[in-house]
XYZ file of C-alpha atoms in Angstrom:
311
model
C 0.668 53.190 43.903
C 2.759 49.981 43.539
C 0.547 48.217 46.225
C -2.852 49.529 44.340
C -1.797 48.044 40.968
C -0.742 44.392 42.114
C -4.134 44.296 43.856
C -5.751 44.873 40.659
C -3.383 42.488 38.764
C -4.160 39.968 41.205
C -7.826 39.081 39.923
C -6.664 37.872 36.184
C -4.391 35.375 37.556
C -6.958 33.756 39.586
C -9.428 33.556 36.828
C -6.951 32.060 34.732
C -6.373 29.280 37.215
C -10.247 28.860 37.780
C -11.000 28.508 34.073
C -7.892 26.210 33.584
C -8.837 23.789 36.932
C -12.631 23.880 35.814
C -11.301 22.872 32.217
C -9.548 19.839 34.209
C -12.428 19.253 36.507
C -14.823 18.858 33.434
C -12.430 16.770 31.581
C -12.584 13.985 34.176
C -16.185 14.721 34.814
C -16.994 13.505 30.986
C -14.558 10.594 31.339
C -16.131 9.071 34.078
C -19.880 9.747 33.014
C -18.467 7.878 29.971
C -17.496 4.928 32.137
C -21.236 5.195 34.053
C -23.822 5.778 30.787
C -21.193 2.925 28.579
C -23.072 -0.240 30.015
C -26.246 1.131 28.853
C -25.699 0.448 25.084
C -24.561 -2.931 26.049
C -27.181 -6.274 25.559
C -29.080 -7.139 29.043
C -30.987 -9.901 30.371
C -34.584 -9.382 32.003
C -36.463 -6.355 32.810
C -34.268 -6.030 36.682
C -30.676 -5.493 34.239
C -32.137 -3.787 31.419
C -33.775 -0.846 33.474
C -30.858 -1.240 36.396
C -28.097 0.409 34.058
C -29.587 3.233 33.489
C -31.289 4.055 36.657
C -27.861 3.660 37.678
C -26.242 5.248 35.712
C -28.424 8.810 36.874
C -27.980 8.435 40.329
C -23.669 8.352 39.649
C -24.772 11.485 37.420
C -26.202 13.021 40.158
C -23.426 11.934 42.226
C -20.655 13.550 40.027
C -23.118 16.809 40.065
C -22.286 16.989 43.883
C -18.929 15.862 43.886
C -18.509 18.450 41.192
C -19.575 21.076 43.551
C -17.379 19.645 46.632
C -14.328 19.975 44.196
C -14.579 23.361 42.706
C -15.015 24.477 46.401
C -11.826 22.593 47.536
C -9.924 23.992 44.629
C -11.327 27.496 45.788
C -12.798 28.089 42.173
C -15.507 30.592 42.659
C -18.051 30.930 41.909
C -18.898 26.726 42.773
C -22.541 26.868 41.767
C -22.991 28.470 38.780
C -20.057 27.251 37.101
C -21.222 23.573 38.010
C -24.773 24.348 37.144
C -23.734 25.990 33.690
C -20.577 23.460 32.932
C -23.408 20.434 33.025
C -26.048 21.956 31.138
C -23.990 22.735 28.705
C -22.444 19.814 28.370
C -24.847 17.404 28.562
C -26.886 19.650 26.012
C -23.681 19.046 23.868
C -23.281 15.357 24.499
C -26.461 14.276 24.274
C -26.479 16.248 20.580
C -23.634 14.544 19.693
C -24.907 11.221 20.256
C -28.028 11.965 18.591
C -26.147 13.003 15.595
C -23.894 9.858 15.535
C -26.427 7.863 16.033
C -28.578 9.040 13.313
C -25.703 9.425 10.595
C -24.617 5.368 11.660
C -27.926 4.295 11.648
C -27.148 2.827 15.261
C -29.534 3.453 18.584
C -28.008 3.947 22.170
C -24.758 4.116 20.733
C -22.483 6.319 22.925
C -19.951 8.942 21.247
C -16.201 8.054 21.376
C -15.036 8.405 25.457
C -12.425 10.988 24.047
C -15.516 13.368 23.097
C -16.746 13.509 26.134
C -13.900 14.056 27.923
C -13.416 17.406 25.680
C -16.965 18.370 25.881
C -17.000 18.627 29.517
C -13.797 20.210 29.208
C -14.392 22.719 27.556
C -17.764 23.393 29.199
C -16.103 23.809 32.162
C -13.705 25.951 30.976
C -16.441 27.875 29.059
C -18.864 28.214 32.555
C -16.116 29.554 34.671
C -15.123 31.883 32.421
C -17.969 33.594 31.591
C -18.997 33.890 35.234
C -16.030 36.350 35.948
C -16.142 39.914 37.691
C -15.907 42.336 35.146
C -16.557 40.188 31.875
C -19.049 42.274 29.235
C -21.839 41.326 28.078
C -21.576 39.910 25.149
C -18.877 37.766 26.715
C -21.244 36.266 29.032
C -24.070 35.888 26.202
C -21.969 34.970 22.743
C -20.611 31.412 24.308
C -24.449 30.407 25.237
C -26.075 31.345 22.410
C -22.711 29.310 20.641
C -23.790 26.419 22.750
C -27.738 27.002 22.064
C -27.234 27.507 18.407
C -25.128 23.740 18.009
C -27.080 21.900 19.891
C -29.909 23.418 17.610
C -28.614 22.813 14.381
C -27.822 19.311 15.652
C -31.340 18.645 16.737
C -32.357 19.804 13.060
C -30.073 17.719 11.236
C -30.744 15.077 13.113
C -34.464 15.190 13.050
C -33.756 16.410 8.599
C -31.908 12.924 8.036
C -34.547 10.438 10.401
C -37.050 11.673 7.989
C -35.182 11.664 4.838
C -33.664 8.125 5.875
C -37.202 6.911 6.900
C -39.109 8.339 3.246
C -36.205 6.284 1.678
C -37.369 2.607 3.672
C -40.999 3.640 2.566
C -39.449 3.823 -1.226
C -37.657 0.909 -1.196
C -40.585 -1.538 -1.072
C -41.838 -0.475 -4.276
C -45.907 0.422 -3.442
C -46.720 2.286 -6.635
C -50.134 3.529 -5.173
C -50.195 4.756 -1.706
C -53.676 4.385 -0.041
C -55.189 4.737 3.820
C -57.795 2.379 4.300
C -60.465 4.438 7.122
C -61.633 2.350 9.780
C -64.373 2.915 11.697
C -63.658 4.331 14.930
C -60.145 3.709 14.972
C -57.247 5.980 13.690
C -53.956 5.512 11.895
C -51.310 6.247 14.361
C -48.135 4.497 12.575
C -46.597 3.358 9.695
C -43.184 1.412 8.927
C -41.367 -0.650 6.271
C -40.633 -4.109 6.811
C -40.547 -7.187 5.681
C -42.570 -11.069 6.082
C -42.066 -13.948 4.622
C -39.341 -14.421 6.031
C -37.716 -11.175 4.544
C -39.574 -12.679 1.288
C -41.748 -9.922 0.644
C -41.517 -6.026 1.626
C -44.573 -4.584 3.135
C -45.105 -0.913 4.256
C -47.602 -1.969 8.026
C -50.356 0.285 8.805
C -51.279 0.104 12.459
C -54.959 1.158 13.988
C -55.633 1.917 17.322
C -58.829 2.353 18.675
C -60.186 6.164 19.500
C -61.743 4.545 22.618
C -61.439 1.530 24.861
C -59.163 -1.158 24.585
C -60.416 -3.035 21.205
C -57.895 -5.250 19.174
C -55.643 -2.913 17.080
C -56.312 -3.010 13.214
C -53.144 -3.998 11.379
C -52.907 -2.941 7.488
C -50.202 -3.799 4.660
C -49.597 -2.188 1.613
C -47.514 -4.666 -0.890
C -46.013 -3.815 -4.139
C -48.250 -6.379 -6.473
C -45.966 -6.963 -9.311
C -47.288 -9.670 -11.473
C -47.467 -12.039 -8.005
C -50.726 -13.788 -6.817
C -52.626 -11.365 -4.563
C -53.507 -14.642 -2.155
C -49.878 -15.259 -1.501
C -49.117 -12.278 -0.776
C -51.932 -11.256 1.185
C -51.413 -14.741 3.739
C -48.156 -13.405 3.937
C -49.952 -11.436 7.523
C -49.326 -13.765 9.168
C -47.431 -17.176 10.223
C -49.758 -19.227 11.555
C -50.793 -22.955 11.238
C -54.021 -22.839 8.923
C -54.496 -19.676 6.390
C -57.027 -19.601 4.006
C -57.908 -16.847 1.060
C -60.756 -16.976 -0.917
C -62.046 -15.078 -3.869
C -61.279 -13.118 -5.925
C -58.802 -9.292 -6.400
C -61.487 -6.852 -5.587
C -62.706 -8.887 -2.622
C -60.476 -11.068 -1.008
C -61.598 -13.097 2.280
C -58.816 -14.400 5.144
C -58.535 -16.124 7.657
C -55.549 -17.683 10.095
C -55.921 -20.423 12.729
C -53.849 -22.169 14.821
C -52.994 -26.213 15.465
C -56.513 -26.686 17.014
C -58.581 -24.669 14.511
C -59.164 -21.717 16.505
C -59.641 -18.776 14.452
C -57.489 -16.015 15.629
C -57.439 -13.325 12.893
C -59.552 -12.407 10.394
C -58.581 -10.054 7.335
C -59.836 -8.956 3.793
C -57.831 -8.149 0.843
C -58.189 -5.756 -2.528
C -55.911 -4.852 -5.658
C -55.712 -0.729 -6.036
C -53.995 0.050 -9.099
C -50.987 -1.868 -8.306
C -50.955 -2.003 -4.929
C -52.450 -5.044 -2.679
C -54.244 -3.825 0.379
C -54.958 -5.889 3.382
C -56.386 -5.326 6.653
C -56.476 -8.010 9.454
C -57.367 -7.896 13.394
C -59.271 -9.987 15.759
C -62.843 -12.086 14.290
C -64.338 -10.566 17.627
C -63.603 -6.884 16.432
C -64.591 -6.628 12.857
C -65.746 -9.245 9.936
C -64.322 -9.341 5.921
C -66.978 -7.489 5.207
C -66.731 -4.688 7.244
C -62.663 -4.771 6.535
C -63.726 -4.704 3.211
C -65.667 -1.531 3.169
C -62.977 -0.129 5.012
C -60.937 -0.812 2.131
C -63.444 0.704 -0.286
C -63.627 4.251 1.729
C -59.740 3.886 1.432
C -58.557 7.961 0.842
C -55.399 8.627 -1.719
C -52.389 9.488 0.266
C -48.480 9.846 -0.181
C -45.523 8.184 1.430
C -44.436 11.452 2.631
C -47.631 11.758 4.923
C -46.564 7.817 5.872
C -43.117 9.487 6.573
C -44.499 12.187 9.025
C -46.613 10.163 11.133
């Protein structure tokens, strides 16, 4: 009887020591995938650095995935597959919410979470995969920690996704357009939309860009501008920095035009005051003429900076 019940003791021990080397395992796993993704938020030079980090940086993530394996059989953690398979998922679901969530609440891109959280991330996803991998667990012991996991990186995803669009409506405020209207070009379609500025940050401008439904024509490039009491010539030249630019006539039915140093024409664009809101529309003199910009203007559709927002 004495034998019978150490045999059966024997079993929670082990598991303990599984969950706490995977725990360790993982730890150092998300320390050193720290060290191997870090280089690819930093500045590189040329197309050969630039795309060399993080091609890199995969194949020492595919690496650790093997070494991974190789250690968990060494330390005699069983099972080696699952638990590796699991631990990464997980984490890297985790990590890669994380960072979109930083990211998005700094207003940075390819910025990497602190190396402490991924250190505890992959701990604890370790921990997390043995653990739920061993004999005799229930159920809802194996499900409740993945549907944990699943439901964060969910709600992170949302939030993240929530605040991009909330943060992206506010840009489109900021310029000031009081009336928001979507010029309709012939055979071309609006496929983005984005605050900036030109002028040398002088004047904010929400950019329309038009791509072609077929072929490879010149994209169509539209601005709305906030007119406030300013000349709608000066504004509307403000397309573009080139050598020569030239407006003529008058609100309703402005005419442009841009050259460079040797007189070459290079894009053509026409220009209209809609309530209080100047709308211009330029591309290539080979594509379309003022006049045909201009009726594009006229068939112009009333639209809202939320649909700008959700293109």
């Amino acid at each position: 009887m004495t034998m019978e019940r150490a045999s059966t003791e024997q079993p929670a021990p082990r598991a303990g020591r599984g969950t706490v080397v995977s725990a360790l395992v993982g730890a150092i796993l998300g320390g050193l995938l720290w060290l191997a993704w870090q280089p690819t938020t930093q500045e590189c030079n040329g197309i050969g650095e630039c795309l060399g980090r993080p091609i890199g940086a995969l194949i020492l993530t595919v690496l650790a995935l093997v070494l991974t394996l190789l250690a968990l059989r060494l330390l005699r953690v069983r099972p080696v597959f699952v638990t590796t398979v699991l631990g990464f998922a997980g984490g890297a679901a985790l990590i890669v919410t994380l960072v979109t969530v930083l990211n998005v609440r700094g207003g940075v891109h390819d910025e990497l979470a602190p190396w402490w959280t991924w250190v505890l991330i992959g701990a604890v996803a370790g921990a997390l995969a043995h653990w739920i991998n061993q004999p005799g667990r229930s159920w809802p012991g194996r499900v409740v920690p993945i549907v944990v996991v699943i439901g964060l990186v969910f709600a992170g995803f949302t939030w993240a996704d929530s605040e991009r669009a909330a943060q992206r409506l506010a840009r489109f405020e900021a310029v000031g357009v009081e009336q928001v209207v979507l010029p309709e070009v012939p055979g071309y379609h609006l496929s983005s939309a984005w605050a900036s500025q030109r002028a040398e940050g002088s004047v904010d401008v929400i950019t329309l860009n038009y791509y072609a439904d077929e072929g490879v024509a010149q994209s169509v490039t539209g601005l709305l501008i906030p007119l406030e009491d300013r000349d709608p010539c000066e504004l509307a030249l403000v397309a573009e920095s080139l050598t020569d630019r030239e407006c003529v006539g008058g609100p309703d039915a402005m005419q442009l035009r841009w050259s460079g140093v040797d007189g070459q024409v290079f894009y053509v664009g026409a220009g209209q005051v809609v309530g209080g809101t100047l709308v211009v529309l330029t591309t290539d003199p080979e594509t379309f003429d003022a006049a045909e910009l201009h009726a594009a203007i006229d068939a112009a559709t009333p639209s809202s900076l939320e649909e700008l927002r959700d293109l």
